[in-house]
Coordinates of C-alpha atoms in Angstrom, one line a residue:
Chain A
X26 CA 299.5 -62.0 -57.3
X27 CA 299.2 -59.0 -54.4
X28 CA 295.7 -57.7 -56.4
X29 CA 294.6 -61.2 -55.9
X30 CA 294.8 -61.9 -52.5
X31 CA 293.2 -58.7 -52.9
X32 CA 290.2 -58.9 -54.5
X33 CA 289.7 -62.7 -52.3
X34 CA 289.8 -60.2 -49.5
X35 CA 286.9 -58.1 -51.0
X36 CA 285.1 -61.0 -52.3
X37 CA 285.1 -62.2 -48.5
X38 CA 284.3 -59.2 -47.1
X39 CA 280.8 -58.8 -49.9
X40 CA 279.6 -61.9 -48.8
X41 CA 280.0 -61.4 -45.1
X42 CA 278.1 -58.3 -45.8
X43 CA 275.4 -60.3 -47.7
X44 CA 275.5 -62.8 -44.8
X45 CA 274.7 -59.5 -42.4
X46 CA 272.0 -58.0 -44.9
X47 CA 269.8 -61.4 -44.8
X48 CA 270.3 -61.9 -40.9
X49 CA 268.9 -58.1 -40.4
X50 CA 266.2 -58.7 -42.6
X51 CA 265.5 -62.3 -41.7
X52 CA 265.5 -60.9 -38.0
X53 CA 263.3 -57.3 -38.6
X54 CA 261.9 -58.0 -41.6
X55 CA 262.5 -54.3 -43.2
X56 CA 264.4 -53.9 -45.8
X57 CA 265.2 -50.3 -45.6
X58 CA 266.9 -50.6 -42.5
X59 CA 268.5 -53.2 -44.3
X60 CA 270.0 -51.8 -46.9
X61 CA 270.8 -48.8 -45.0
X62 CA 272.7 -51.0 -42.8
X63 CA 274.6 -53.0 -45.6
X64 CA 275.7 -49.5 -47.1
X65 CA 276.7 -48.4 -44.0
X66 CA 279.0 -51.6 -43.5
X67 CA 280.1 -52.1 -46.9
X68 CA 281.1 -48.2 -47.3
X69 CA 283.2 -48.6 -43.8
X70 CA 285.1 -51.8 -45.0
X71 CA 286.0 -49.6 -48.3
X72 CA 287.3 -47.0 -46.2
X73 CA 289.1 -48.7 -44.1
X74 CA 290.5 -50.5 -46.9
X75 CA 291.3 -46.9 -48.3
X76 CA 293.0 -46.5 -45.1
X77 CA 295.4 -49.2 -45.2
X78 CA 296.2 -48.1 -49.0
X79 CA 294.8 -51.5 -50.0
X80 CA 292.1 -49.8 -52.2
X81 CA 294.5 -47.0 -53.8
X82 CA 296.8 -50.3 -54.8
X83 CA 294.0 -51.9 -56.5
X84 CA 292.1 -49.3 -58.0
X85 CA 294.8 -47.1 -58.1
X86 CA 292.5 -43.9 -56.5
X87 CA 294.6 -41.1 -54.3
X88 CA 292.5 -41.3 -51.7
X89 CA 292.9 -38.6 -49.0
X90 CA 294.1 -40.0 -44.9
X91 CA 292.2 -37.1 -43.0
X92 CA 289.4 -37.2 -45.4
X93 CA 289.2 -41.0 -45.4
X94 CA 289.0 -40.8 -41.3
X95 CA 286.3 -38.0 -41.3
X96 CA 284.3 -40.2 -44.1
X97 CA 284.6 -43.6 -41.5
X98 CA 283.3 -41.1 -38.7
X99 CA 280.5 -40.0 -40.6
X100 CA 279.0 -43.4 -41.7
X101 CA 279.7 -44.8 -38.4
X102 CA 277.6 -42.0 -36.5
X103 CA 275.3 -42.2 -39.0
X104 CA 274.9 -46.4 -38.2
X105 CA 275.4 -45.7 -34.5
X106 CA 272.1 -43.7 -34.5
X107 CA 270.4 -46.0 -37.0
X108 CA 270.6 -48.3 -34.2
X109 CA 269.8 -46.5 -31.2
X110 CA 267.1 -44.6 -32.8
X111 CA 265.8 -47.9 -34.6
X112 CA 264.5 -49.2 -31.1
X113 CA 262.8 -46.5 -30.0
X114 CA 261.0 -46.1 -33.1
X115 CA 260.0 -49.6 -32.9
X116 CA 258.9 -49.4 -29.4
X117 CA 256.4 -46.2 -30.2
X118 CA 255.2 -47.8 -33.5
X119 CA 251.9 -49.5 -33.9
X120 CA 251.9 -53.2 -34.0
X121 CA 249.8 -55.3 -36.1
X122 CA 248.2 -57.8 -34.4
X123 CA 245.0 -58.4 -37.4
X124 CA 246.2 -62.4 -37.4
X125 CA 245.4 -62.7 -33.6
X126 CA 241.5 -61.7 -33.8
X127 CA 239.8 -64.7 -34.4
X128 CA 235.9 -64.5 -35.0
X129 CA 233.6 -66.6 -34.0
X130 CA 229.9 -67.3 -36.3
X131 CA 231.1 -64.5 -38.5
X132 CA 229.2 -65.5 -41.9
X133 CA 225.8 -64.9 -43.0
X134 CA 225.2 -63.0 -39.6
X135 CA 221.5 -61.3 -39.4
X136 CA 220.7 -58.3 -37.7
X137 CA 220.4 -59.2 -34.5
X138 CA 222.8 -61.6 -33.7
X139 CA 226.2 -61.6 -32.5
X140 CA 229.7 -62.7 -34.0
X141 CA 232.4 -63.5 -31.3
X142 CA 235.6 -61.9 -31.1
X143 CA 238.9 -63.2 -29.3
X144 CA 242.2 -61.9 -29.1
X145 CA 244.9 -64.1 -27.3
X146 CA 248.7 -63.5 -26.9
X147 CA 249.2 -59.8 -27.5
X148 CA 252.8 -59.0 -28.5
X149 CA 255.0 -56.4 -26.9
X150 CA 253.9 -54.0 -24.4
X151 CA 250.8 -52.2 -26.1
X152 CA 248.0 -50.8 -24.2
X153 CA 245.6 -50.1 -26.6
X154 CA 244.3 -52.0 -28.8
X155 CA 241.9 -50.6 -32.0
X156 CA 240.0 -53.3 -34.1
X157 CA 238.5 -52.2 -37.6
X158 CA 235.6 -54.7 -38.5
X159 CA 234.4 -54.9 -42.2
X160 CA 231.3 -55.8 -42.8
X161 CA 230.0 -57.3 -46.3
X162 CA 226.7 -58.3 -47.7
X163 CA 226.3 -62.1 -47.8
X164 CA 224.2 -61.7 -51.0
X165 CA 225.2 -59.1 -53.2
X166 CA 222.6 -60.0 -55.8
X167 CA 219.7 -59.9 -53.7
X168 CA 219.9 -56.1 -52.2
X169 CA 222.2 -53.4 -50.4
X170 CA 223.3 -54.2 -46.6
X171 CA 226.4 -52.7 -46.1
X172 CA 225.4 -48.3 -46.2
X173 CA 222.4 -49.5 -43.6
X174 CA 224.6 -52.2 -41.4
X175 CA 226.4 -51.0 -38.5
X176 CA 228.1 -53.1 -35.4
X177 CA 227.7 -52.5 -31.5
X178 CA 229.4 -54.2 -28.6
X179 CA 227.7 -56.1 -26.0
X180 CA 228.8 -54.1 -23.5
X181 CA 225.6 -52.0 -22.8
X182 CA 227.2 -49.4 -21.0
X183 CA 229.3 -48.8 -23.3
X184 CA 228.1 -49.5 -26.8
X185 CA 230.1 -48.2 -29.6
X186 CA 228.6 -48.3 -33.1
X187 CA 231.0 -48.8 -35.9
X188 CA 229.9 -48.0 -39.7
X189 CA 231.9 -49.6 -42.7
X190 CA 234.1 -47.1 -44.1
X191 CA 233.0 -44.7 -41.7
X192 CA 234.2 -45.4 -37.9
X193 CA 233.8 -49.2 -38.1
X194 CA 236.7 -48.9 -34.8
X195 CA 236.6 -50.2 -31.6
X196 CA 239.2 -49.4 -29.2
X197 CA 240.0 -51.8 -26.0
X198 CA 242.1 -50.2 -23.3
X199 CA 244.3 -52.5 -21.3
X200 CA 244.8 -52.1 -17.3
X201 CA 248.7 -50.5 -16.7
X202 CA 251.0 -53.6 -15.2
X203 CA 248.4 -55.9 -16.9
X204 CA 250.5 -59.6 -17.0
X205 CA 248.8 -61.1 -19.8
X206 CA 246.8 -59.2 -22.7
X207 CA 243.7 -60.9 -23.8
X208 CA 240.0 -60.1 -24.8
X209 CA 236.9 -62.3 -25.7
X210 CA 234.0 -59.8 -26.0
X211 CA 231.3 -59.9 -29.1
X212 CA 229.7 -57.4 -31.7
X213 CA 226.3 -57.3 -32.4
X214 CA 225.2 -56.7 -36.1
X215 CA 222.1 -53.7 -36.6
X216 CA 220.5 -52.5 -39.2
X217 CA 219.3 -49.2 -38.8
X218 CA 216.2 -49.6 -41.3
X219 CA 215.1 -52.7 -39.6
X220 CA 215.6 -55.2 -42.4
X221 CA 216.1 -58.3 -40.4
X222 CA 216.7 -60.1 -43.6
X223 CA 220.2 -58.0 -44.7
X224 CA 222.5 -60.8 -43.5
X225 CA 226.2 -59.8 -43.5
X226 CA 229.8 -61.5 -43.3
X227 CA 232.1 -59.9 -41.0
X228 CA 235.9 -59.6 -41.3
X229 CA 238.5 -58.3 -39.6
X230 CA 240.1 -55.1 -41.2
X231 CA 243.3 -54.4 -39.1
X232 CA 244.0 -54.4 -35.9
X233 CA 246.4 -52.7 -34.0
X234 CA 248.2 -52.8 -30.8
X235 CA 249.2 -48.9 -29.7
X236 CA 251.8 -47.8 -27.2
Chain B
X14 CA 268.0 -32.4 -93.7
X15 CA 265.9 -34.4 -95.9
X16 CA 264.7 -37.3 -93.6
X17 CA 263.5 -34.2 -91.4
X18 CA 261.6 -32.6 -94.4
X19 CA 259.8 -35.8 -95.4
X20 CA 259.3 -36.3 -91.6
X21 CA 257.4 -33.1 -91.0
X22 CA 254.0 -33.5 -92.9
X23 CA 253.8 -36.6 -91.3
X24 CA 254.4 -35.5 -87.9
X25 CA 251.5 -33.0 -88.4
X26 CA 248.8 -35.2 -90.0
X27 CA 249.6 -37.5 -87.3
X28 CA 249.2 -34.4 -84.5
X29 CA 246.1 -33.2 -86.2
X30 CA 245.2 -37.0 -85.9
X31 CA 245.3 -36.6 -82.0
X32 CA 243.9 -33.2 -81.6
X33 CA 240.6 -35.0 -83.3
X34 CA 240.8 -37.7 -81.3
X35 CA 240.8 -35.2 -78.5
X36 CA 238.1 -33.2 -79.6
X37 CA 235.9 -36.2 -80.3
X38 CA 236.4 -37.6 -76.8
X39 CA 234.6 -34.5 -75.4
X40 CA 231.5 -35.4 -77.7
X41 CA 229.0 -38.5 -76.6
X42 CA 230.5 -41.1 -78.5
X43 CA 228.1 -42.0 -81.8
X44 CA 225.1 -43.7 -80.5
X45 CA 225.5 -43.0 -76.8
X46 CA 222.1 -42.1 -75.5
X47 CA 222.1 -38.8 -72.9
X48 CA 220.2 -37.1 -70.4
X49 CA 221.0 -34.6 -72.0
X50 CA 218.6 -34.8 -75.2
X51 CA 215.7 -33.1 -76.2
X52 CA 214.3 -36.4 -76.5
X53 CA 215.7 -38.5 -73.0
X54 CA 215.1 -42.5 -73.6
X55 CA 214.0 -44.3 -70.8
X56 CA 213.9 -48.2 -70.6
X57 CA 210.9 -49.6 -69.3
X58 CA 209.6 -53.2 -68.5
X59 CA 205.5 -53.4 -68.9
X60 CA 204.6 -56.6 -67.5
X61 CA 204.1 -55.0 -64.2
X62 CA 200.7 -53.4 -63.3
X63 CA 200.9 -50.5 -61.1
X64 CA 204.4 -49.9 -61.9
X65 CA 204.6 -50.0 -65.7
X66 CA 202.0 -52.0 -67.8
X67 CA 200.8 -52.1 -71.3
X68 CA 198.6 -54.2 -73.6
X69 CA 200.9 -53.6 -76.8
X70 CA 198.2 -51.9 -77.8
X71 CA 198.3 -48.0 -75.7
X72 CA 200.8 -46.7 -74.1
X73 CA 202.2 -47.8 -70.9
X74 CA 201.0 -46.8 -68.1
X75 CA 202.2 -46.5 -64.2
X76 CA 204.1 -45.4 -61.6
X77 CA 206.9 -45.8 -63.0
X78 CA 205.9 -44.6 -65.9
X79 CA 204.6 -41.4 -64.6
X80 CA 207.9 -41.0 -62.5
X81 CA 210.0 -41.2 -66.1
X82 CA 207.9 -38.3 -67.3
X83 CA 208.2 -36.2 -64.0
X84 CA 212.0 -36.9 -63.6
X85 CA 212.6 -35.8 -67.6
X86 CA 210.5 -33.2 -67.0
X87 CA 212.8 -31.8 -63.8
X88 CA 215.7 -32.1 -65.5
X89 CA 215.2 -29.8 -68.4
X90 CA 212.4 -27.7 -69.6
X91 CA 212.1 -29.0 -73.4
X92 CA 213.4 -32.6 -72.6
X93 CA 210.8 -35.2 -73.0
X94 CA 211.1 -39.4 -71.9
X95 CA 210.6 -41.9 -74.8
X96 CA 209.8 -44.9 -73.6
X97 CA 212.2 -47.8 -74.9
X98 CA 210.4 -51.0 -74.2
X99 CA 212.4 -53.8 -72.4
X100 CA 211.3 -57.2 -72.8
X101 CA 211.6 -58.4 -69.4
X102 CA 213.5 -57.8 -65.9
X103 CA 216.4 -59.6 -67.0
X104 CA 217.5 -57.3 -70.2
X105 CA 217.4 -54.1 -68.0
X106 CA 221.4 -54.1 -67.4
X107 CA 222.3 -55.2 -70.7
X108 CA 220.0 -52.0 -72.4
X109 CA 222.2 -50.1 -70.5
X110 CA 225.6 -51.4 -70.8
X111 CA 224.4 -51.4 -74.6
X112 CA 223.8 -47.8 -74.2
X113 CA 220.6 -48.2 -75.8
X114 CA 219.3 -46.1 -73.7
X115 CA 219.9 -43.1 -71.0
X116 CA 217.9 -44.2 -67.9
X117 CA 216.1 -47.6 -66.9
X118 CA 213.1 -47.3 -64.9
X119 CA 211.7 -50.9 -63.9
X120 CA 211.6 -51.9 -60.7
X121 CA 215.2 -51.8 -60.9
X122 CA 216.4 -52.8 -57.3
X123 CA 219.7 -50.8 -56.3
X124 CA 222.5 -53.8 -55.5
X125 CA 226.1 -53.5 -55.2
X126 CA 226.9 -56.7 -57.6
X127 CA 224.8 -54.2 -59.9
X128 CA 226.9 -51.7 -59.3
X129 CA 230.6 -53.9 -59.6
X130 CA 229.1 -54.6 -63.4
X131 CA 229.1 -50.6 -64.1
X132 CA 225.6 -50.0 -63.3
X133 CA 225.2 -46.8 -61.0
X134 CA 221.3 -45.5 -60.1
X135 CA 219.9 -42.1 -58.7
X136 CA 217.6 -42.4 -56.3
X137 CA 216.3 -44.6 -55.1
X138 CA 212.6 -43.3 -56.0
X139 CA 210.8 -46.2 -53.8
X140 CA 211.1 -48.7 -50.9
X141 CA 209.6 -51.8 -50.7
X142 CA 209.5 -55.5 -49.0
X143 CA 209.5 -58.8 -50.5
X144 CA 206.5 -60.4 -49.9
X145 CA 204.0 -63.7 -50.9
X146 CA 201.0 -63.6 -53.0
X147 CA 198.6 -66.2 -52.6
X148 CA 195.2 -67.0 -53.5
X149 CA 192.0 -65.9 -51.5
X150 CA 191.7 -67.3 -48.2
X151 CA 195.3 -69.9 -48.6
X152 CA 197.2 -70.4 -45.2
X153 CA 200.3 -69.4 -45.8
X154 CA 202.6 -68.0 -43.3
X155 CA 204.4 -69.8 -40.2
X156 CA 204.0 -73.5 -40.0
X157 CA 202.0 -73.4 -42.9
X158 CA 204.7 -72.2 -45.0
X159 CA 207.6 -75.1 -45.0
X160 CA 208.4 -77.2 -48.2
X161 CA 205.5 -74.9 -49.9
X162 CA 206.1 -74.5 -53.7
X163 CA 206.9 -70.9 -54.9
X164 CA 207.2 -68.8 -58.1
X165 CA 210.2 -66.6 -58.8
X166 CA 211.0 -64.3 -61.5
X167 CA 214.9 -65.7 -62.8
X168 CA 217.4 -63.8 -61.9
X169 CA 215.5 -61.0 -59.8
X170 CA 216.8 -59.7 -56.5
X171 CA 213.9 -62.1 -54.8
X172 CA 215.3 -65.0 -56.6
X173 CA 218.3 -64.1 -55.3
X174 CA 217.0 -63.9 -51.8
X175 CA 215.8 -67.5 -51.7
X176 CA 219.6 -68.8 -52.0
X177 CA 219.2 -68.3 -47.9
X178 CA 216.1 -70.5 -47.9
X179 CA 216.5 -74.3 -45.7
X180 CA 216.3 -77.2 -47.6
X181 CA 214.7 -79.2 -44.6
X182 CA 211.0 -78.1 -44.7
X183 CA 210.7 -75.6 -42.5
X184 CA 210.9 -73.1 -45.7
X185 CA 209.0 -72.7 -48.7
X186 CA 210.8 -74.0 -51.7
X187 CA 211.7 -72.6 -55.0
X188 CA 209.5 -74.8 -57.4
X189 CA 209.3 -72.8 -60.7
X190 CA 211.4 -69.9 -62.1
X191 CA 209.8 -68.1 -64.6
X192 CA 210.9 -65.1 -67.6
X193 CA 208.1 -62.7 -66.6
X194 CA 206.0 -62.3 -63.2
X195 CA 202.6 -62.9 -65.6
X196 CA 203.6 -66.8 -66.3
X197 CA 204.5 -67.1 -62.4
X198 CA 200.9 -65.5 -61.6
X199 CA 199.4 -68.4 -64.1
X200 CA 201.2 -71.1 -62.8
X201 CA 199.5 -69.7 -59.0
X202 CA 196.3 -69.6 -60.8
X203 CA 196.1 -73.4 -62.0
X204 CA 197.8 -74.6 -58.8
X205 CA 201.1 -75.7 -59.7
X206 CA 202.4 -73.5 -57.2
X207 CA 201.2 -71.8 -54.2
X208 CA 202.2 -68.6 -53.9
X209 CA 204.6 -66.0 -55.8
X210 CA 207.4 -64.3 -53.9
X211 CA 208.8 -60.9 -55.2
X212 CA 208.6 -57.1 -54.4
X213 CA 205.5 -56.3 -52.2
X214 CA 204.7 -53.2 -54.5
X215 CA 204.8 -55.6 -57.3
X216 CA 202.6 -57.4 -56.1
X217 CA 200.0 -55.0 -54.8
X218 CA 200.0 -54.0 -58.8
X219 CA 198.8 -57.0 -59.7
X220 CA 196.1 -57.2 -57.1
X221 CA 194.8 -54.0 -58.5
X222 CA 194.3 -55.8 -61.7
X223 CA 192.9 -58.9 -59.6
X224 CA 191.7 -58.1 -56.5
X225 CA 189.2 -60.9 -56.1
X226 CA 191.6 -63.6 -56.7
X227 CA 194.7 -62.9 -55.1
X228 CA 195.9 -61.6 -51.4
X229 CA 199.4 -60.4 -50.8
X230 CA 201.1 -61.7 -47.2
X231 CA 204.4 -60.3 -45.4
X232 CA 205.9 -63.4 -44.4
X233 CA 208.8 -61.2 -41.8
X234 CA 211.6 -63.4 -41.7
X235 CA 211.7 -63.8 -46.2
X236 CA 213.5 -61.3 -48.4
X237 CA 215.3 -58.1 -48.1
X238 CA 214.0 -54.1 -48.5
X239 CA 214.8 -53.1 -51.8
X240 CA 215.0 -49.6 -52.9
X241 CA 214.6 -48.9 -56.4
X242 CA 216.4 -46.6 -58.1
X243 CA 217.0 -45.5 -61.7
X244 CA 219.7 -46.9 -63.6
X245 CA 222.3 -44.8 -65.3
X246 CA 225.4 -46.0 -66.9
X247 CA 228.3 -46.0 -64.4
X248 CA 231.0 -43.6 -65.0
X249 CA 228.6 -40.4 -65.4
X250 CA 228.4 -39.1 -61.9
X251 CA 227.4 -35.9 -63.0
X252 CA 224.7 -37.0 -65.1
X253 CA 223.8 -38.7 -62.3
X254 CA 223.6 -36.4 -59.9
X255 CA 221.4 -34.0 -61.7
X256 CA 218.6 -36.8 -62.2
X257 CA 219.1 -36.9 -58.2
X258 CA 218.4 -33.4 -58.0
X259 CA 215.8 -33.8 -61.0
X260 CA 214.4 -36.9 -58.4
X261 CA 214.4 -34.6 -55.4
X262 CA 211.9 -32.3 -56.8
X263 CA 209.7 -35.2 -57.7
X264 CA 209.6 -36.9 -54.2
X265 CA 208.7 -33.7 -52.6
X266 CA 206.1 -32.7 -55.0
X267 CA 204.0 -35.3 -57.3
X268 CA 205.3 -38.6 -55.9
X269 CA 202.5 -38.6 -53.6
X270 CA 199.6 -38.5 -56.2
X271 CA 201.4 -40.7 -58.7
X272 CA 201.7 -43.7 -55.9
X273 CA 198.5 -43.3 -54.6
X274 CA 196.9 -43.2 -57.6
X275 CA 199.1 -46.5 -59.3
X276 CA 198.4 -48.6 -55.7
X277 CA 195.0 -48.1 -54.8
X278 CA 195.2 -51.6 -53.6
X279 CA 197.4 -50.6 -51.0
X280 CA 195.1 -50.9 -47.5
X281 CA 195.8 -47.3 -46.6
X282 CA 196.4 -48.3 -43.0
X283 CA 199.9 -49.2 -44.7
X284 CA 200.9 -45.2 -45.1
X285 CA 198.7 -43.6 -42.9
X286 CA 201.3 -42.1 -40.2
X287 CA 204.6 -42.6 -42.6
X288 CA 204.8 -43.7 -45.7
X289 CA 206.9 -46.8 -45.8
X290 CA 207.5 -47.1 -49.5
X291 CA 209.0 -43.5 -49.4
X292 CA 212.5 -43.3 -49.6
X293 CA 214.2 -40.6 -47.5
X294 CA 217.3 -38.3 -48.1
X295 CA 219.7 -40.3 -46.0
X296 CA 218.9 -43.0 -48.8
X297 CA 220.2 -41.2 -51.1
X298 CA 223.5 -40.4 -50.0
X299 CA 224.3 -43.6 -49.0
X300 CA 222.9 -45.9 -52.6
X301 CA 222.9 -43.3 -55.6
X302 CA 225.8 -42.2 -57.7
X303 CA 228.5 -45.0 -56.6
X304 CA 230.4 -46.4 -60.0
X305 CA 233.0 -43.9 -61.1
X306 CA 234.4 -45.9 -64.1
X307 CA 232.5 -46.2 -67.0
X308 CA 232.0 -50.4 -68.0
X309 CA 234.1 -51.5 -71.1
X310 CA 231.3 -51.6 -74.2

């Protein structure tokens, strides 16, 4: 009858865990941390189970007192600086923001002619912000755009060219303090043999918003 | 004990087995046609004056004809091109995913939905426009041009470049698409249509053959450069890049002579400074020698 309230008691305990597992993933969306989390937990509630004898009645183990302290020492360190160090991780990493470039008269684009890029509602506190453009002929059949295609911004004092698989990057440097992050600028599509026939679809690659 | 003894002569037939497998993997598989050969076959398509041409009756004869024989020629000192003769423009991938033969040279436009279906090229060997031809003294070019009727070879790269064309009149239209250029230059002749849209090189070949009747416009704002190179079954970078290397001693040396001497047509005006249909090295890196993985038979 004592085993049984028992093992009720570990049941309870597993599901809470679960029940912590899917918030921390529903809520950061990385599993490793995760399960590094949930092993964390459920190894603590085992010990301290150990520590109450509750576990050497059930299972029937000798487990050690000082041993059994130093063990629920360790893992809790261990999750103490998975959590402080978690943060600061986050905070350095790069964010990807490819969903919030939205292009503008991006298909079947000739040399020549622009396609329009915004970026509204920048997450977090990023500063810089790199684009990767791909650029694909819009008729395979008919010849070879993409080695001759590059892309420029309009910015003439500033034009950056950008070559698929090669440094198709543009980077975007916000003002420190800014209040809101956005950009609306737009890339103009060149071919550097002059084939003003070699139309091209252009995509968005990644994007990413550095600290 | 025993199981293991009856199990042993097996076990070493069966690892002979695999050592021949290995050994005949290193070997072209049967049938496989090489660069490497004494005897190198080259695919060609001879409905094209000035690039590759014959009656049935002689040899063919043209550019690319002559650069077959000077590419071979590069690559080893006792190899030798055998022209295999490919019905039209539409076989050329097939002859080579068959591997009936080594190399195609035929106008063979360098595309990268050629090269997704295993096809890799060296080269390329030549540049060229798309461009009209249209009989002797036609108007044919901006406002004379929409809802025109036009010729296309099936399937080519220019066929594929009037997928772009508007529907509304203000572009010529795709009235006929025909197996060989020769039954698209008829239908120009009796009317039907009014001009014939492909390569401009293509075309100069066949005003060579009929200068009186024919004139060849740049329309600008139709078709894309195309840069022809010579195919190669993908997979074989190696092979591949030697004909480049083989290629590179023929641009620099008797490219010159063979092109002027195939397009005399060619107002001269066209390559007097540079030579526009002359590919440069920077071509080359960026088109030849793309597929790694050899296409499924």
């Amino acid at each position: 009858m004592r085993q049984r309230v028992h093992w009720a008691e570990l049941l309870g305990m597993l599901v809470l865990v679960g029940i912590n597992a899917w918030v921390v993933n529903e809520q950061y969306g990385d599993l490793a941390k995760s399960i590094a989390l949930v092993v964390g937990v459920a190894v603590t509630i085992l010990e301290v189970l150990s520590y109450f004898e509750v576990l050497d009645e059930i299972t029937g183990w000798r487990v050690n007192f000082r041993q059994s302290v130093n063990a629920v020492s360790i893992v809790a360190s261990v999750v103490l600086v998975c959590l402080v160090v978690w943060p600061v991780v986050e905070y350095f990493r790069s964010g990807d923001v490819t969903d919030r470039v939205m292009l503008e008269n991006n298909l079947g684009i000739d040399p020549g002619e622009e396609v329009g890029v915004r970026v509204d509602d920048l997450p977090g506190d990023g500063r810089d912000l790199k684009i990767a453009f791909a650029v694909k002929s819009q008729n395979p059949d008919a010849g070879f755009c993409e080695p001759f295609t590059y892309l420029e911004t309009t910015d003439p004092d500033d034009p950056e060219r950008g070559r698929q698989n090669e440094d198709s990057n543009f980077e975007f440097t916000f003002p420190t303090g800014a209040s809101g992050r956005a950009l609306e600028f737009a890339v103009v599509v060149r071919n550097e043999n002059g084939d003003q026939n070699c139309a091209v679809n252009v995509t968005t690659e990644k994007a990413e918003l550095k600290r | 004990m025993n199981t293991m003894r009856r199990r042993l002569p097996a076990l070493l037939a069966a690892l002979g087995l695999c050592g021949m497998a290995v050994t005949a993997c290193q070997r072209e598989p049967d049938g496989q046609k090489s660069i490497h050969a004494e005897r190198v076959d080259v695919g060609l398509v001879t409905d094209s004056p000035g690039l590759s041409f014959s009656d049935h009756k002689s040899d063919p004869r043209g550019f690319d004809v002559d650069l077959a024989h000077g590419v071979v020629g590069h690559l080893g000192q006792d190899q030798k091109a055998v022209p295999f003769i490919i019905n039209n423009v539409g076989q050329r991938d097939q002859e080579l995913l068959d591997r009936d033969v080594a190399l195609v040279v035929a106008a063979y436009s360098i595309t990268k939905a050629r090269n997704e279906r295993g096809i890799d090229f060296a080269g390329p060997y030549l540049k060229t426009d798309q461009a009209f031809l249209v009989r002797p003294g036609e108007k044919f070019g901006g406002d004379q041009i929409g809802g025109r009727p036009v010729c296309v070879i099936d399937g080519s790269t220019a066929d594929q470049a009037t997928a772009a064309w508007a529907l509304d009149g203000t572009d010529p239209r795709v009235r006929s698409r025909q197996t060989i250029l020769s039954d698209c230059i008829a239908l120009l002749k009796e009317g039907t249509v009014d001009a014939v849209f492909d390569d401009e090189i293509v075309l100069y070949g066949y005003l060579g053959e009929l200068p009186e009747e024919f004139q060849v416009k740049l329309p600008g704002r139709y078709g894309q450069t195309q840069y022809y190179g010579i195919g190669i079954l993908g997979g074989h970078q190696d092979d591949c890049r030697a004909v480049n290397d083989a290629l590179r001693e023929y641009l620099t040396g008797q490219w010159k002579t063979d092109f002027t001497n195939n397009f005399d047509e060619i107002p001269a005006d066209r390559y007097a400074s540079v030579n526009p249909f002359l590919p440069d090295e920077g071509d080359m890196g960026k088109l030849s020698c793309q597929v790694k993985d050899e296409p499924v038979p």
